[in-house]
Amino acid sequence: MSSPLPSYHNEYIESTDTNAIILGNDASPWIIATQGINGWWNAYNKALDENPLIAKALTSLFGFFFGDLFAQIFIVKAGFDIKRLATMSSFGLIYHGPSGHYYYDWLDARIEGTDGKSIATKICFDQVIYCPLFMILFFTYLGIAAGDNIGTIEHKIHSDLFIAVLGSWKVWPVIHIINFRFVATKHRLIFINGIQIAFNMFLSLIGSK
């Protein structure tokens, strides 16, 4: 008489040919969560390979969305401004994501390597050249979205540009040491947006003054 088939009640089996996961009835929540994250990460990487511009635009949309959402909930606490949330989110979608896609591809192609000199050069260019230009475009976009005239936008830039750039200098050089040393070019925006949710709270507060 043949022996009964072994029970996989407390185990999970990974199908190597389909990457499908078969979970037992008693699979732990940790295993289920881990496999869910792995599935999401694989899908995200596939999107980066097939439609990098769209994937990165959506990545920045969520980064700016949550940055402003958290700023309004935890810092401002003065009534929820849906128009402001939409404006910040659309900036991530329309400008930050697409520009970041081309910018980091260009920067990594022009300054190759992950040695100390290459990283320092990238950080210097990013913070001295790119950062002020980015902030000017950021304030201009917010002004146009709010219906401000050119004079009002110029005043906003003159009054808040240095504060925004200084805030960037306090945060991003350290973050970019990790970014330019360890993060692949195609993953830079998701890494930056993960960190930037907190920084976007700062930008949201300055932009909405």
CSV table of C-alpha atoms in Angstrom, one decimal:
chain,number,residue,atom,x,y,z
A,1,MET,CA,0.0,0.0,0.0
A,2,SER,CA,1.5,3.3,-1.0
A,3,SER,CA,2.2,5.9,1.6
A,4,PRO,CA,-0.1,9.0,1.8
A,5,LEU,CA,1.0,12.2,0.0
A,6,PRO,CA,2.9,14.6,2.3
A,7,SER,CA,0.9,17.5,3.6
A,8,TYR,CA,2.0,21.1,2.7
A,9,HIS,CA,-0.6,22.6,5.1
A,10,ASN,CA,2.0,24.8,6.8
A,11,GLU,CA,4.3,25.4,3.8
A,12,TYR,CA,4.3,27.4,0.6
A,13,ILE,CA,5.6,26.2,-2.7
A,14,GLU,CA,7.2,28.5,-5.3
A,15,SER,CA,6.8,27.6,-8.9
A,16,THR,CA,10.1,28.5,-10.5
A,17,ASP,CA,8.7,28.4,-14.1
A,18,THR,CA,5.7,30.7,-13.6
A,19,ASN,CA,6.9,32.7,-10.5
A,20,ALA,CA,3.5,31.9,-9.0
A,21,ILE,CA,3.2,31.3,-5.3
A,22,ILE,CA,1.0,28.6,-3.8
A,23,LEU,CA,0.3,29.3,-0.2
A,24,GLY,CA,-0.9,26.8,2.4
A,25,ASN,CA,-3.9,27.5,4.5
A,26,ASP,CA,-1.8,28.3,7.5
A,27,ALA,CA,0.8,30.4,5.7
A,28,SER,CA,1.9,33.2,8.0
A,29,PRO,CA,0.9,36.8,7.3
A,30,TRP,CA,4.6,37.6,7.0
A,31,ILE,CA,5.0,35.2,4.1
A,32,ILE,CA,1.9,36.4,2.4
A,33,ALA,CA,3.0,40.1,2.8
A,34,THR,CA,6.5,39.3,1.6
A,35,GLN,CA,5.2,37.6,-1.5
A,36,GLY,CA,2.8,40.4,-2.2
A,37,ILE,CA,5.6,42.9,-2.0
A,38,ASN,CA,7.8,40.8,-4.2
A,39,GLY,CA,5.0,40.6,-6.8
A,40,TRP,CA,4.5,44.4,-6.7
A,41,TRP,CA,8.2,45.0,-7.0
A,42,ASN,CA,8.5,42.7,-10.0
A,43,ALA,CA,5.5,44.4,-11.7
A,44,TYR,CA,7.1,47.8,-11.0
A,45,ASN,CA,10.4,46.8,-12.5
A,46,LYS,CA,8.5,45.4,-15.6
A,47,ALA,CA,6.8,48.8,-15.9
A,48,LEU,CA,10.1,50.6,-15.6
A,49,ASP,CA,11.5,48.4,-18.4
A,50,GLU,CA,8.5,48.7,-20.7
A,51,ASN,CA,7.2,52.2,-20.0
A,52,PRO,CA,9.8,54.0,-17.9
A,53,LEU,CA,8.4,57.5,-18.5
A,54,ILE,CA,4.9,56.6,-17.4
A,55,ALA,CA,6.1,54.5,-14.4
A,56,LYS,CA,8.3,57.3,-13.1
A,57,ALA,CA,5.6,59.9,-13.7
A,58,LEU,CA,3.2,57.9,-11.6
A,59,THR,CA,5.9,57.3,-9.0
A,60,SER,CA,6.3,61.1,-8.5
A,61,LEU,CA,2.6,61.6,-8.6
A,62,PHE,CA,2.3,59.4,-5.5
A,63,GLY,CA,5.3,61.0,-3.9
A,64,PHE,CA,3.9,64.5,-4.1
A,65,PHE,CA,0.4,63.4,-3.3
A,66,PHE,CA,1.4,61.8,0.0
A,67,GLY,CA,3.8,64.7,0.8
A,68,ASP,CA,1.1,67.3,0.6
A,69,LEU,CA,-1.5,65.0,2.1
A,70,PHE,CA,0.6,64.4,5.2
A,71,ALA,CA,1.5,68.1,5.4
A,72,GLN,CA,-2.1,69.1,5.5
A,73,ILE,CA,-3.1,66.4,8.0
A,74,PHE,CA,-0.2,66.6,10.4
A,75,ILE,CA,1.2,70.1,10.1
A,76,VAL,CA,-1.3,72.6,8.7
A,77,LYS,CA,-4.4,71.2,10.4
A,78,ALA,CA,-6.6,74.0,9.1
A,79,GLY,CA,-9.1,72.4,6.8
A,80,PHE,CA,-8.3,70.2,3.8
A,81,ASP,CA,-7.4,71.9,0.5
A,82,ILE,CA,-8.2,69.5,-2.3
A,83,LYS,CA,-7.1,72.0,-5.0
A,84,ARG,CA,-3.7,72.3,-3.3
A,85,LEU,CA,-3.4,68.5,-3.2
A,86,ALA,CA,-4.3,68.2,-6.8
A,87,THR,CA,-1.8,70.9,-7.8
A,88,MET,CA,1.1,69.2,-5.9
A,89,SER,CA,0.2,65.8,-7.2
A,90,SER,CA,-0.1,67.0,-10.8
A,91,PHE,CA,3.3,68.7,-10.5
A,92,GLY,CA,4.8,65.3,-9.6
A,93,LEU,CA,3.0,63.6,-12.5
A,94,ILE,CA,3.6,66.3,-15.2
A,95,TYR,CA,7.1,67.6,-14.3
A,96,HIS,CA,9.0,65.9,-11.5
A,97,GLY,CA,8.6,62.3,-12.8
A,98,PRO,CA,9.3,62.9,-16.5
A,99,SER,CA,12.1,65.4,-15.9
A,100,GLY,CA,13.6,63.1,-13.4
A,101,HIS,CA,13.6,60.3,-15.9
A,102,TYR,CA,15.6,62.3,-18.4
A,103,TYR,CA,17.7,64.1,-15.9
A,104,TYR,CA,19.1,61.1,-14.1
A,105,ASP,CA,19.7,59.2,-17.3
A,106,TRP,CA,21.6,62.2,-18.6
A,107,LEU,CA,23.6,62.8,-15.4
A,108,ASP,CA,24.7,59.2,-15.1
A,109,ALA,CA,25.7,59.2,-18.7
A,110,ARG,CA,27.8,62.4,-18.4
A,111,ILE,CA,29.3,61.5,-15.0
A,112,GLU,CA,30.0,57.8,-14.9
A,113,GLY,CA,31.2,55.8,-11.9
A,114,THR,CA,30.3,55.4,-8.2
A,115,ASP,CA,33.7,56.5,-6.8
A,116,GLY,CA,33.9,59.4,-4.4
A,117,LYS,CA,34.9,61.9,-7.0
A,118,SER,CA,32.0,61.0,-9.3
A,119,ILE,CA,29.5,61.1,-6.5
A,120,ALA,CA,30.8,64.5,-5.3
A,121,THR,CA,30.6,65.9,-8.8
A,122,LYS,CA,27.1,64.7,-9.3
A,123,ILE,CA,25.9,66.1,-5.9
A,124,CYS,CA,27.6,69.4,-6.7
A,125,PHE,CA,25.9,69.7,-10.1
A,126,ASP,CA,22.6,68.5,-8.7
A,127,GLN,CA,22.5,71.0,-5.8
A,128,VAL,CA,24.2,74.0,-7.3
A,129,ILE,CA,22.8,74.0,-10.8
A,130,TYR,CA,19.7,71.7,-11.0
A,131,CYS,CA,18.2,72.4,-7.6
A,132,PRO,CA,17.7,76.2,-8.1
A,133,LEU,CA,16.3,75.7,-11.6
A,134,PHE,CA,13.9,73.0,-10.2
A,135,MET,CA,12.7,75.3,-7.4
A,136,ILE,CA,12.1,78.2,-9.9
A,137,LEU,CA,10.0,75.9,-12.1
A,138,PHE,CA,8.2,74.6,-9.0
A,139,PHE,CA,7.1,78.1,-7.8
A,140,THR,CA,6.2,79.0,-11.4
A,141,TYR,CA,4.0,76.0,-11.8
A,142,LEU,CA,2.2,76.6,-8.5
A,143,GLY,CA,1.7,80.3,-9.4
A,144,ILE,CA,0.3,79.4,-12.8
A,145,ALA,CA,-2.0,76.8,-11.3
A,146,ALA,CA,-3.2,79.4,-8.8
A,147,GLY,CA,-3.8,82.0,-11.5
A,148,ASP,CA,-1.2,84.4,-10.3
A,149,ASN,CA,0.3,87.1,-12.6
A,150,ILE,CA,3.9,87.2,-13.5
A,151,GLY,CA,4.7,89.9,-10.9
A,152,THR,CA,3.3,87.7,-8.1
A,153,ILE,CA,5.2,84.7,-9.3
A,154,GLU,CA,8.5,86.7,-9.5
A,155,HIS,CA,7.9,88.0,-5.9
A,156,LYS,CA,7.3,84.4,-4.7
A,157,ILE,CA,10.5,83.2,-6.3
A,158,HIS,CA,12.6,86.1,-4.9
A,159,SER,CA,11.2,85.7,-1.4
A,160,ASP,CA,11.3,81.9,-1.1
A,161,LEU,CA,13.8,80.5,-3.5
A,162,PHE,CA,16.8,80.8,-1.1
A,163,ILE,CA,14.8,79.2,1.7
A,164,ALA,CA,13.8,76.2,-0.5
A,165,VAL,CA,17.3,75.7,-1.9
A,166,LEU,CA,18.8,76.0,1.6
A,167,GLY,CA,16.4,73.4,2.8
A,168,SER,CA,17.5,71.1,0.0
A,169,TRP,CA,21.1,71.6,0.8
A,170,LYS,CA,20.4,70.4,4.4
A,171,VAL,CA,18.9,67.1,3.2
A,172,TRP,CA,19.8,65.9,-0.2
A,173,PRO,CA,23.6,65.9,-0.3
A,174,VAL,CA,23.6,63.1,2.3
A,175,ILE,CA,20.7,61.3,0.7
A,176,HIS,CA,22.5,61.5,-2.7
A,177,ILE,CA,25.6,59.8,-1.3
A,178,ILE,CA,23.5,56.7,-1.0
A,179,ASN,CA,21.5,57.4,-4.2
A,180,PHE,CA,24.5,57.8,-6.4
A,181,ARG,CA,26.6,55.1,-4.8
A,182,PHE,CA,24.1,52.2,-4.4
A,183,VAL,CA,20.9,52.9,-6.4
A,184,ALA,CA,20.5,51.9,-10.0
A,185,THR,CA,19.6,54.7,-12.4
A,186,LYS,CA,16.1,53.3,-13.1
A,187,HIS,CA,15.3,53.1,-9.4
A,188,ARG,CA,16.5,56.6,-8.5
A,189,LEU,CA,13.0,58.2,-8.6
A,190,ILE,CA,11.3,55.6,-6.4
A,191,PHE,CA,14.2,55.9,-3.9
A,192,ILE,CA,14.0,59.7,-4.1
A,193,ASN,CA,10.2,59.8,-3.8
A,194,GLY,CA,10.3,57.5,-0.8
A,195,ILE,CA,12.6,60.0,1.0
A,196,GLN,CA,11.0,63.0,-0.6
A,197,ILE,CA,7.6,62.5,0.9
A,198,ALA,CA,9.0,64.3,4.0
A,199,PHE,CA,10.8,66.9,1.9
A,200,ASN,CA,7.6,67.4,-0.2
A,201,MET,CA,5.8,68.3,3.0
A,202,PHE,CA,8.4,71.1,3.4
A,203,LEU,CA,7.9,72.2,-0.3
A,204,SER,CA,4.1,72.1,0.1
A,205,LEU,CA,4.2,74.4,3.1
A,206,ILE,CA,6.5,76.9,1.4
A,207,GLY,CA,4.6,76.7,-1.9
A,208,SER,CA,1.3,77.4,-0.3
A,209,LYS,CA,2.3,80.4,1.8
